[in-house]
JSON list of C-alpha atoms in Angstrom, two decimals:
[
{"chain": "A", "resi": 218, "resn": "UNK", "atom": "CA", "xyz": [98.18, 181.32, 118.25]},
{"chain": "A", "resi": 219, "resn": "UNK", "atom": "CA", "xyz": [101.87, 181.23, 117.41]},
{"chain": "A", "resi": 220, "resn": "UNK", "atom": "CA", "xyz": [103.61, 183.42, 114.85]},
{"chain": "A", "resi": 221, "resn": "UNK", "atom": "CA", "xyz": [106.03, 182.80, 112.00]},
{"chain": "A", "resi": 222, "resn": "UNK", "atom": "CA", "xyz": [109.34, 183.93, 113.48]},
{"chain": "A", "resi": 223, "resn": "UNK", "atom": "CA", "xyz": [111.44, 184.70, 110.41]},
{"chain": "A", "resi": 224, "resn": "UNK", "atom": "CA", "xyz": [112.18, 183.56, 106.85]},
{"chain": "A", "resi": 225, "resn": "UNK", "atom": "CA", "xyz": [114.08, 180.46, 107.98]},
{"chain": "A", "resi": 226, "resn": "UNK", "atom": "CA", "xyz": [111.18, 179.39, 110.18]},
{"chain": "A", "resi": 227, "resn": "UNK", "atom": "CA", "xyz": [108.80, 180.17, 107.30]},
{"chain": "A", "resi": 228, "resn": "UNK", "atom": "CA", "xyz": [110.65, 177.79, 104.96]},
{"chain": "A", "resi": 229, "resn": "UNK", "atom": "CA", "xyz": [110.59, 175.07, 107.61]},
{"chain": "A", "resi": 230, "resn": "UNK", "atom": "CA", "xyz": [106.84, 175.46, 107.84]},
{"chain": "A", "resi": 231, "resn": "UNK", "atom": "CA", "xyz": [106.56, 175.40, 104.03]},
{"chain": "A", "resi": 232, "resn": "UNK", "atom": "CA", "xyz": [108.29, 172.01, 104.10]},
{"chain": "A", "resi": 233, "resn": "UNK", "atom": "CA", "xyz": [105.87, 170.88, 106.81]},
{"chain": "A", "resi": 234, "resn": "UNK", "atom": "CA", "xyz": [102.93, 171.87, 104.57]},
{"chain": "A", "resi": 235, "resn": "UNK", "atom": "CA", "xyz": [104.33, 169.96, 101.60]},
{"chain": "A", "resi": 236, "resn": "UNK", "atom": "CA", "xyz": [104.50, 166.89, 103.84]},
{"chain": "A", "resi": 237, "resn": "UNK", "atom": "CA", "xyz": [100.77, 167.27, 104.40]},
{"chain": "A", "resi": 238, "resn": "UNK", "atom": "CA", "xyz": [99.93, 167.85, 100.73]},
{"chain": "A", "resi": 239, "resn": "UNK", "atom": "CA", "xyz": [102.40, 166.69, 98.02]},
{"chain": "A", "resi": 240, "resn": "UNK", "atom": "CA", "xyz": [100.74, 168.96, 95.43]},
{"chain": "A", "resi": 241, "resn": "UNK", "atom": "CA", "xyz": [102.15, 171.94, 97.34]},
{"chain": "A", "resi": 242, "resn": "UNK", "atom": "CA", "xyz": [105.59, 170.37, 97.05]},
{"chain": "A", "resi": 243, "resn": "UNK", "atom": "CA", "xyz": [105.13, 170.51, 93.28]},
{"chain": "A", "resi": 244, "resn": "UNK", "atom": "CA", "xyz": [104.50, 174.25, 93.54]},
{"chain": "A", "resi": 245, "resn": "UNK", "atom": "CA", "xyz": [107.76, 174.82, 95.40]},
{"chain": "A", "resi": 246, "resn": "UNK", "atom": "CA", "xyz": [109.64, 172.52, 93.04]},
{"chain": "A", "resi": 247, "resn": "UNK", "atom": "CA", "xyz": [108.42, 174.52, 90.05]},
{"chain": "A", "resi": 248, "resn": "UNK", "atom": "CA", "xyz": [108.41, 178.05, 91.45]},
{"chain": "A", "resi": 249, "resn": "UNK", "atom": "CA", "xyz": [110.70, 177.85, 94.52]},
{"chain": "A", "resi": 250, "resn": "UNK", "atom": "CA", "xyz": [109.58, 178.91, 98.00]},
{"chain": "A", "resi": 251, "resn": "UNK", "atom": "CA", "xyz": [107.10, 181.78, 98.15]},
{"chain": "A", "resi": 252, "resn": "UNK", "atom": "CA", "xyz": [108.39, 185.15, 99.35]},
{"chain": "A", "resi": 253, "resn": "UNK", "atom": "CA", "xyz": [107.85, 185.76, 103.05]},
{"chain": "A", "resi": 254, "resn": "UNK", "atom": "CA", "xyz": [105.57, 188.69, 102.30]},
{"chain": "A", "resi": 255, "resn": "UNK", "atom": "CA", "xyz": [105.35, 191.34, 104.98]},
{"chain": "A", "resi": 256, "resn": "UNK", "atom": "CA", "xyz": [103.43, 194.56, 105.46]},
{"chain": "A", "resi": 257, "resn": "UNK", "atom": "CA", "xyz": [103.88, 197.04, 108.27]},
{"chain": "A", "resi": 258, "resn": "UNK", "atom": "CA", "xyz": [101.16, 196.70, 110.94]},
{"chain": "A", "resi": 259, "resn": "UNK", "atom": "CA", "xyz": [99.97, 200.29, 110.74]},
{"chain": "A", "resi": 260, "resn": "UNK", "atom": "CA", "xyz": [97.24, 202.65, 109.56]},
{"chain": "A", "resi": 261, "resn": "UNK", "atom": "CA", "xyz": [98.70, 202.95, 106.05]},
{"chain": "A", "resi": 262, "resn": "UNK", "atom": "CA", "xyz": [98.52, 199.19, 105.54]},
{"chain": "A", "resi": 263, "resn": "UNK", "atom": "CA", "xyz": [94.92, 199.08, 106.76]},
{"chain": "A", "resi": 264, "resn": "UNK", "atom": "CA", "xyz": [94.02, 201.81, 104.26]},
{"chain": "A", "resi": 265, "resn": "UNK", "atom": "CA", "xyz": [95.72, 199.88, 101.45]},
{"chain": "A", "resi": 266, "resn": "UNK", "atom": "CA", "xyz": [93.85, 196.73, 102.47]},
{"chain": "A", "resi": 267, "resn": "UNK", "atom": "CA", "xyz": [90.53, 198.60, 102.51]},
{"chain": "A", "resi": 268, "resn": "UNK", "atom": "CA", "xyz": [91.33, 199.83, 98.99]},
{"chain": "A", "resi": 269, "resn": "UNK", "atom": "CA", "xyz": [92.04, 196.24, 97.92]},
{"chain": "A", "resi": 270, "resn": "UNK", "atom": "CA", "xyz": [88.56, 195.07, 98.87]},
{"chain": "A", "resi": 271, "resn": "UNK", "atom": "CA", "xyz": [86.78, 193.63, 95.81]},
{"chain": "A", "resi": 272, "resn": "UNK", "atom": "CA", "xyz": [89.14, 195.22, 93.24]},
{"chain": "A", "resi": 273, "resn": "UNK", "atom": "CA", "xyz": [92.39, 194.21, 91.58]},
{"chain": "A", "resi": 274, "resn": "UNK", "atom": "CA", "xyz": [95.65, 194.74, 93.44]},
{"chain": "A", "resi": 275, "resn": "UNK", "atom": "CA", "xyz": [96.77, 197.05, 90.63]},
{"chain": "A", "resi": 276, "resn": "UNK", "atom": "CA", "xyz": [93.69, 199.29, 90.99]},
{"chain": "A", "resi": 277, "resn": "UNK", "atom": "CA", "xyz": [94.09, 199.44, 94.76]},
{"chain": "A", "resi": 278, "resn": "UNK", "atom": "CA", "xyz": [97.78, 200.26, 94.49]},
{"chain": "A", "resi": 279, "resn": "UNK", "atom": "CA", "xyz": [97.05, 203.03, 91.99]},
{"chain": "A", "resi": 280, "resn": "UNK", "atom": "CA", "xyz": [94.61, 204.62, 94.44]},
{"chain": "A", "resi": 281, "resn": "UNK", "atom": "CA", "xyz": [97.04, 204.23, 97.32]},
{"chain": "A", "resi": 282, "resn": "UNK", "atom": "CA", "xyz": [99.89, 205.76, 95.31]},
{"chain": "A", "resi": 283, "resn": "UNK", "atom": "CA", "xyz": [97.67, 208.71, 94.40]},
{"chain": "A", "resi": 284, "resn": "UNK", "atom": "CA", "xyz": [96.85, 209.19, 98.08]},
{"chain": "A", "resi": 285, "resn": "UNK", "atom": "CA", "xyz": [100.52, 209.02, 99.00]},
{"chain": "A", "resi": 286, "resn": "UNK", "atom": "CA", "xyz": [101.38, 211.61, 96.36]},
{"chain": "A", "resi": 287, "resn": "UNK", "atom": "CA", "xyz": [98.74, 213.88, 97.84]},
{"chain": "A", "resi": 288, "resn": "UNK", "atom": "CA", "xyz": [99.57, 213.65, 101.55]},
{"chain": "A", "resi": 289, "resn": "UNK", "atom": "CA", "xyz": [103.11, 212.15, 101.55]},
{"chain": "A", "resi": 290, "resn": "UNK", "atom": "CA", "xyz": [102.65, 210.28, 104.85]},
{"chain": "A", "resi": 291, "resn": "UNK", "atom": "CA", "xyz": [99.52, 208.16, 105.07]},
{"chain": "A", "resi": 292, "resn": "UNK", "atom": "CA", "xyz": [98.50, 208.98, 108.63]},
{"chain": "A", "resi": 293, "resn": "UNK", "atom": "CA", "xyz": [95.00, 209.33, 110.13]},
{"chain": "A", "resi": 294, "resn": "UNK", "atom": "CA", "xyz": [95.47, 213.08, 110.61]},
{"chain": "A", "resi": 295, "resn": "UNK", "atom": "CA", "xyz": [96.63, 213.67, 107.04]},
{"chain": "A", "resi": 296, "resn": "UNK", "atom": "CA", "xyz": [93.80, 211.61, 105.57]},
{"chain": "A", "resi": 297, "resn": "UNK", "atom": "CA", "xyz": [91.18, 213.44, 107.64]},
{"chain": "A", "resi": 298, "resn": "UNK", "atom": "CA", "xyz": [92.48, 216.77, 106.34]},
{"chain": "A", "resi": 299, "resn": "UNK", "atom": "CA", "xyz": [91.36, 215.80, 102.83]},
{"chain": "A", "resi": 300, "resn": "UNK", "atom": "CA", "xyz": [87.89, 216.58, 101.53]},
{"chain": "A", "resi": 301, "resn": "UNK", "atom": "CA", "xyz": [85.70, 213.89, 100.00]},
{"chain": "A", "resi": 302, "resn": "UNK", "atom": "CA", "xyz": [86.40, 215.46, 96.60]},
{"chain": "A", "resi": 303, "resn": "UNK", "atom": "CA", "xyz": [90.14, 215.12, 97.16]},
{"chain": "A", "resi": 304, "resn": "UNK", "atom": "CA", "xyz": [89.75, 211.48, 98.16]},
{"chain": "A", "resi": 305, "resn": "UNK", "atom": "CA", "xyz": [87.60, 210.82, 95.11]},
{"chain": "A", "resi": 306, "resn": "UNK", "atom": "CA", "xyz": [90.42, 212.29, 93.02]},
{"chain": "A", "resi": 307, "resn": "UNK", "atom": "CA", "xyz": [92.60, 209.58, 94.60]},
{"chain": "A", "resi": 308, "resn": "UNK", "atom": "CA", "xyz": [90.17, 206.98, 93.17]},
{"chain": "A", "resi": 309, "resn": "UNK", "atom": "CA", "xyz": [88.44, 206.29, 96.50]},
{"chain": "A", "resi": 310, "resn": "UNK", "atom": "CA", "xyz": [84.83, 205.14, 96.12]},
{"chain": "A", "resi": 311, "resn": "UNK", "atom": "CA", "xyz": [82.12, 206.69, 98.27]},
{"chain": "A", "resi": 312, "resn": "UNK", "atom": "CA", "xyz": [82.10, 203.64, 100.53]},
{"chain": "A", "resi": 313, "resn": "UNK", "atom": "CA", "xyz": [85.87, 203.52, 100.90]},
{"chain": "A", "resi": 314, "resn": "UNK", "atom": "CA", "xyz": [85.96, 207.21, 101.78]},
{"chain": "A", "resi": 315, "resn": "UNK", "atom": "CA", "xyz": [83.53, 206.42, 104.59]},
{"chain": "A", "resi": 316, "resn": "UNK", "atom": "CA", "xyz": [85.45, 203.35, 105.78]},
{"chain": "A", "resi": 317, "resn": "UNK", "atom": "CA", "xyz": [88.77, 205.21, 105.75]},
{"chain": "A", "resi": 318, "resn": "UNK", "atom": "CA", "xyz": [87.36, 208.14, 107.71]},
{"chain": "A", "resi": 319, "resn": "UNK", "atom": "CA", "xyz": [85.84, 205.84, 110.32]},
{"chain": "A", "resi": 320, "resn": "UNK", "atom": "CA", "xyz": [89.17, 204.09, 110.84]},
{"chain": "A", "resi": 321, "resn": "UNK", "atom": "CA", "xyz": [91.10, 207.37, 110.97]},
{"chain": "A", "resi": 322, "resn": "UNK", "atom": "CA", "xyz": [88.69, 208.89, 113.48]},
{"chain": "A", "resi": 323, "resn": "UNK", "atom": "CA", "xyz": [88.91, 205.82, 115.73]},
{"chain": "A", "resi": 324, "resn": "UNK", "atom": "CA", "xyz": [92.68, 206.24, 115.89]},
{"chain": "A", "resi": 325, "resn": "UNK", "atom": "CA", "xyz": [92.74, 210.03, 116.26]},
{"chain": "A", "resi": 326, "resn": "UNK", "atom": "CA", "xyz": [90.13, 209.87, 119.03]},
{"chain": "A", "resi": 327, "resn": "UNK", "atom": "CA", "xyz": [92.23, 207.32, 120.91]},
{"chain": "A", "resi": 328, "resn": "UNK", "atom": "CA", "xyz": [89.53, 204.66, 120.76]},
{"chain": "A", "resi": 329, "resn": "UNK", "atom": "CA", "xyz": [91.83, 202.43, 118.69]},
{"chain": "A", "resi": 330, "resn": "UNK", "atom": "CA", "xyz": [95.52, 202.16, 119.53]},
{"chain": "A", "resi": 331, "resn": "UNK", "atom": "CA", "xyz": [97.29, 200.11, 116.87]},
{"chain": "A", "resi": 332, "resn": "UNK", "atom": "CA", "xyz": [100.44, 199.62, 118.95]},
{"chain": "A", "resi": 333, "resn": "UNK", "atom": "CA", "xyz": [98.35, 198.02, 121.68]},
{"chain": "A", "resi": 334, "resn": "UNK", "atom": "CA", "xyz": [96.25, 196.11, 119.14]},
{"chain": "A", "resi": 335, "resn": "UNK", "atom": "CA", "xyz": [99.34, 194.59, 117.53]},
{"chain": "A", "resi": 336, "resn": "UNK", "atom": "CA", "xyz": [100.36, 193.01, 120.83]},
{"chain": "A", "resi": 337, "resn": "UNK", "atom": "CA", "xyz": [97.05, 191.20, 121.25]},
{"chain": "A", "resi": 338, "resn": "UNK", "atom": "CA", "xyz": [96.09, 187.66, 120.33]},
{"chain": "A", "resi": 339, "resn": "UNK", "atom": "CA", "xyz": [94.48, 187.14, 116.93]},
{"chain": "A", "resi": 340, "resn": "UNK", "atom": "CA", "xyz": [90.99, 186.54, 118.34]},
{"chain": "A", "resi": 341, "resn": "UNK", "atom": "CA", "xyz": [91.11, 189.76, 120.37]},
{"chain": "A", "resi": 342, "resn": "UNK", "atom": "CA", "xyz": [92.32, 191.74, 117.33]},
{"chain": "A", "resi": 343, "resn": "UNK", "atom": "CA", "xyz": [89.47, 190.34, 115.26]},
{"chain": "A", "resi": 344, "resn": "UNK", "atom": "CA", "xyz": [86.90, 191.16, 117.93]},
{"chain": "A", "resi": 345, "resn": "UNK", "atom": "CA", "xyz": [88.00, 194.81, 117.98]},
{"chain": "A", "resi": 346, "resn": "UNK", "atom": "CA", "xyz": [88.44, 195.44, 114.25]},
{"chain": "A", "resi": 347, "resn": "UNK", "atom": "CA", "xyz": [85.26, 193.67, 113.15]},
{"chain": "A", "resi": 348, "resn": "UNK", "atom": "CA", "xyz": [83.25, 196.36, 114.95]},
{"chain": "A", "resi": 349, "resn": "UNK", "atom": "CA", "xyz": [84.49, 199.03, 112.52]},
{"chain": "A", "resi": 350, "resn": "UNK", "atom": "CA", "xyz": [82.31, 199.57, 109.48]},
{"chain": "A", "resi": 351, "resn": "UNK", "atom": "CA", "xyz": [84.15, 198.58, 106.34]},
{"chain": "A", "resi": 352, "resn": "UNK", "atom": "CA", "xyz": [86.52, 196.17, 108.05]},
{"chain": "A", "resi": 353, "resn": "UNK", "atom": "CA", "xyz": [85.36, 192.60, 107.64]},
{"chain": "A", "resi": 354, "resn": "UNK", "atom": "CA", "xyz": [86.97, 189.22, 108.09]},
{"chain": "A", "resi": 355, "resn": "UNK", "atom": "CA", "xyz": [88.94, 189.35, 104.83]},
{"chain": "A", "resi": 356, "resn": "UNK", "atom": "CA", "xyz": [90.59, 192.67, 105.78]},
{"chain": "A", "resi": 357, "resn": "UNK", "atom": "CA", "xyz": [91.39, 191.33, 109.24]},
{"chain": "A", "resi": 358, "resn": "UNK", "atom": "CA", "xyz": [92.73, 188.08, 107.77]},
{"chain": "A", "resi": 359, "resn": "UNK", "atom": "CA", "xyz": [95.14, 190.04, 105.57]},
{"chain": "A", "resi": 360, "resn": "UNK", "atom": "CA", "xyz": [96.29, 192.14, 108.53]},
{"chain": "A", "resi": 361, "resn": "UNK", "atom": "CA", "xyz": [96.94, 189.32, 111.00]},
{"chain": "A", "resi": 362, "resn": "UNK", "atom": "CA", "xyz": [98.47, 187.13, 108.29]},
{"chain": "A", "resi": 363, "resn": "UNK", "atom": "CA", "xyz": [100.71, 189.56, 106.38]},
{"chain": "A", "resi": 364, "resn": "UNK", "atom": "CA", "xyz": [101.49, 192.11, 109.09]},
{"chain": "A", "resi": 365, "resn": "UNK", "atom": "CA", "xyz": [101.56, 190.11, 112.30]},
{"chain": "A", "resi": 366, "resn": "UNK", "atom": "CA", "xyz": [102.35, 186.70, 110.78]},
{"chain": "A", "resi": 367, "resn": "UNK", "atom": "CA", "xyz": [100.05, 184.57, 112.88]},
{"chain": "A", "resi": 368, "resn": "UNK", "atom": "CA", "xyz": [100.59, 180.97, 111.78]},
{"chain": "A", "resi": 369, "resn": "UNK", "atom": "CA", "xyz": [97.10, 179.60, 111.44]},
{"chain": "A", "resi": 370, "resn": "UNK", "atom": "CA", "xyz": [95.08, 181.97, 109.23]},
{"chain": "A", "resi": 371, "resn": "UNK", "atom": "CA", "xyz": [93.14, 180.89, 106.14]},
{"chain": "A", "resi": 372, "resn": "UNK", "atom": "CA", "xyz": [91.18, 183.64, 104.33]},
{"chain": "A", "resi": 373, "resn": "UNK", "atom": "CA", "xyz": [88.12, 182.00, 102.73]},
{"chain": "A", "resi": 374, "resn": "UNK", "atom": "CA", "xyz": [87.06, 185.40, 101.39]},
{"chain": "A", "resi": 375, "resn": "UNK", "atom": "CA", "xyz": [90.21, 185.70, 99.28]},
{"chain": "A", "resi": 376, "resn": "UNK", "atom": "CA", "xyz": [89.41, 184.92, 95.65]},
{"chain": "A", "resi": 377, "resn": "UNK", "atom": "CA", "xyz": [93.01, 184.18, 94.60]},
{"chain": "A", "resi": 378, "resn": "UNK", "atom": "CA", "xyz": [93.40, 181.62, 97.38]},
{"chain": "A", "resi": 379, "resn": "UNK", "atom": "CA", "xyz": [90.15, 179.87, 96.51]},
{"chain": "A", "resi": 380, "resn": "UNK", "atom": "CA", "xyz": [91.06, 179.80, 92.80]},
{"chain": "A", "resi": 381, "resn": "UNK", "atom": "CA", "xyz": [94.46, 178.31, 93.60]},
{"chain": "A", "resi": 382, "resn": "UNK", "atom": "CA", "xyz": [92.84, 175.52, 95.62]},
{"chain": "A", "resi": 383, "resn": "UNK", "atom": "CA", "xyz": [90.66, 174.60, 92.64]},
{"chain": "A", "resi": 384, "resn": "UNK", "atom": "CA", "xyz": [93.45, 174.97, 90.05]},
{"chain": "A", "resi": 385, "resn": "UNK", "atom": "CA", "xyz": [95.79, 172.72, 92.04]},
{"chain": "A", "resi": 386, "resn": "UNK", "atom": "CA", "xyz": [92.92, 170.21, 92.27]},
{"chain": "A", "resi": 387, "resn": "UNK", "atom": "CA", "xyz": [93.19, 170.06, 96.05]},
{"chain": "A", "resi": 388, "resn": "UNK", "atom": "CA", "xyz": [89.43, 169.63, 96.17]},
{"chain": "A", "resi": 389, "resn": "UNK", "atom": "CA", "xyz": [86.82, 168.41, 93.71]},
{"chain": "A", "resi": 390, "resn": "UNK", "atom": "CA", "xyz": [85.71, 170.95, 91.07]},
{"chain": "A", "resi": 391, "resn": "UNK", "atom": "CA", "xyz": [82.22, 171.03, 92.60]},
{"chain": "A", "resi": 392, "resn": "UNK", "atom": "CA", "xyz": [83.50, 171.59, 96.16]},
{"chain": "A", "resi": 393, "resn": "UNK", "atom": "CA", "xyz": [81.90, 174.47, 98.04]},
{"chain": "A", "resi": 394, "resn": "UNK", "atom": "CA", "xyz": [83.78, 177.19, 99.89]},
{"chain": "A", "resi": 395, "resn": "UNK", "atom": "CA", "xyz": [82.76, 175.50, 103.15]},
{"chain": "A", "resi": 396, "resn": "UNK", "atom": "CA", "xyz": [84.37, 172.28, 101.92]},
{"chain": "A", "resi": 397, "resn": "UNK", "atom": "CA", "xyz": [87.55, 174.19, 101.07]},
{"chain": "A", "resi": 398, "resn": "UNK", "atom": "CA", "xyz": [87.62, 175.62, 104.59]},
{"chain": "A", "resi": 399, "resn": "UNK", "atom": "CA", "xyz": [87.27, 172.08, 105.92]},
{"chain": "A", "resi": 400, "resn": "UNK", "atom": "CA", "xyz": [90.04, 170.81, 103.61]},
{"chain": "A", "resi": 401, "resn": "UNK", "atom": "CA", "xyz": [92.42, 173.57, 104.76]},
{"chain": "A", "resi": 402, "resn": "UNK", "atom": "CA", "xyz": [92.07, 172.42, 108.37]},
{"chain": "A", "resi": 403, "resn": "UNK", "atom": "CA", "xyz": [94.59, 169.68, 107.60]},
{"chain": "A", "resi": 404, "resn": "UNK", "atom": "CA", "xyz": [97.26, 172.40, 107.50]},
{"chain": "A", "resi": 405, "resn": "UNK", "atom": "CA", "xyz": [96.46, 173.65, 111.01]},
{"chain": "A", "resi": 406, "resn": "UNK", "atom": "CA", "xyz": [98.33, 175.03, 112.93]},
{"chain": "A", "resi": 407, "resn": "UNK", "atom": "CA", "xyz": [100.12, 176.40, 109.84]},
{"chain": "A", "resi": 408, "resn": "UNK", "atom": "CA", "xyz": [97.32, 177.42, 107.50]},
{"chain": "A", "resi": 409, "resn": "UNK", "atom": "CA", "xyz": [98.94, 180.83, 106.93]},
{"chain": "A", "resi": 410, "resn": "UNK", "atom": "CA", "xyz": [101.97, 179.16, 105.37]},
{"chain": "A", "resi": 411, "resn": "UNK", "atom": "CA", "xyz": [99.82, 176.98, 103.12]},
{"chain": "A", "resi": 412, "resn": "UNK", "atom": "CA", "xyz": [98.01, 180.17, 102.09]},
{"chain": "A", "resi": 413, "resn": "UNK", "atom": "CA", "xyz": [101.33, 181.79, 101.13]},
{"chain": "A", "resi": 414, "resn": "UNK", "atom": "CA", "xyz": [102.12, 178.79, 98.92]},
{"chain": "A", "resi": 415, "resn": "UNK", "atom": "CA", "xyz": [98.69, 179.06, 97.28]},
{"chain": "A", "resi": 416, "resn": "UNK", "atom": "CA", "xyz": [99.21, 182.78, 96.63]},
{"chain": "A", "resi": 417, "resn": "UNK", "atom": "CA", "xyz": [102.64, 182.05, 95.21]},
{"chain": "A", "resi": 418, "resn": "UNK", "atom": "CA", "xyz": [101.17, 179.49, 92.80]},
{"chain": "A", "resi": 419, "resn": "UNK", "atom": "CA", "xyz": [98.39, 181.88, 91.73]},
{"chain": "A", "resi": 420, "resn": "UNK", "atom": "CA", "xyz": [100.86, 184.74, 91.08]},
{"chain": "A", "resi": 421, "resn": "UNK", "atom": "CA", "xyz": [103.51, 182.68, 89.32]},
{"chain": "A", "resi": 422, "resn": "UNK", "atom": "CA", "xyz": [101.03, 180.82, 87.10]},
{"chain": "A", "resi": 423, "resn": "UNK", "atom": "CA", "xyz": [99.73, 184.15, 85.82]},
{"chain": "A", "resi": 424, "resn": "UNK", "atom": "CA", "xyz": [103.17, 185.79, 85.72]},
{"chain": "A", "resi": 425, "resn": "UNK", "atom": "CA", "xyz": [101.84, 188.67, 87.81]},
{"chain": "A", "resi": 426, "resn": "UNK", "atom": "CA", "xyz": [104.29, 191.36, 88.88]},
{"chain": "A", "resi": 427, "resn": "UNK", "atom": "CA", "xyz": [103.65, 192.72, 92.36]},
{"chain": "A", "resi": 428, "resn": "UNK", "atom": "CA", "xyz": [105.01, 196.07, 93.51]}
]
């Protein structure tokens, strides 16, 4: 799977997506191109993404900020030095404490090397990360899409993306998630870019402010 090279390449691919679906062209006409969002492909980002599971971005960011205040650098070693009580004080749920510790231990033990992982193909990355408790397909989708910028990722588990598809009337109101996945195949091999446009629409329509 190819990757988005840079912002210029990203905008070219946005234009390609609007050629596939004119309703996405309307999004760019009204709100301009989406930002070429990027996150560092590291442990800290994986922790933030775990925190974002099934909660608002604001709630997850508040927990992450609290953690960062506590340990300064969000590294596996620093996180493992905290007690469960200290992590709960950073707004971590019981499950997310467990998931974070599992991930940190995998890295500290040498079983998971993120530098090596980041050089792998998307399918190989998914095969490795999916084995870790607490890291499912949505978390992996966010990592390979926003950190590594693989071109052809669509996250069906992402509520904002699914809502945007319905709100833009890209599918019928009664369409199932499986039918949305099928619809998004028309954007292959650039489903990641279409996803960015959908996120952009969702955020701008609601006037959300992202940190």
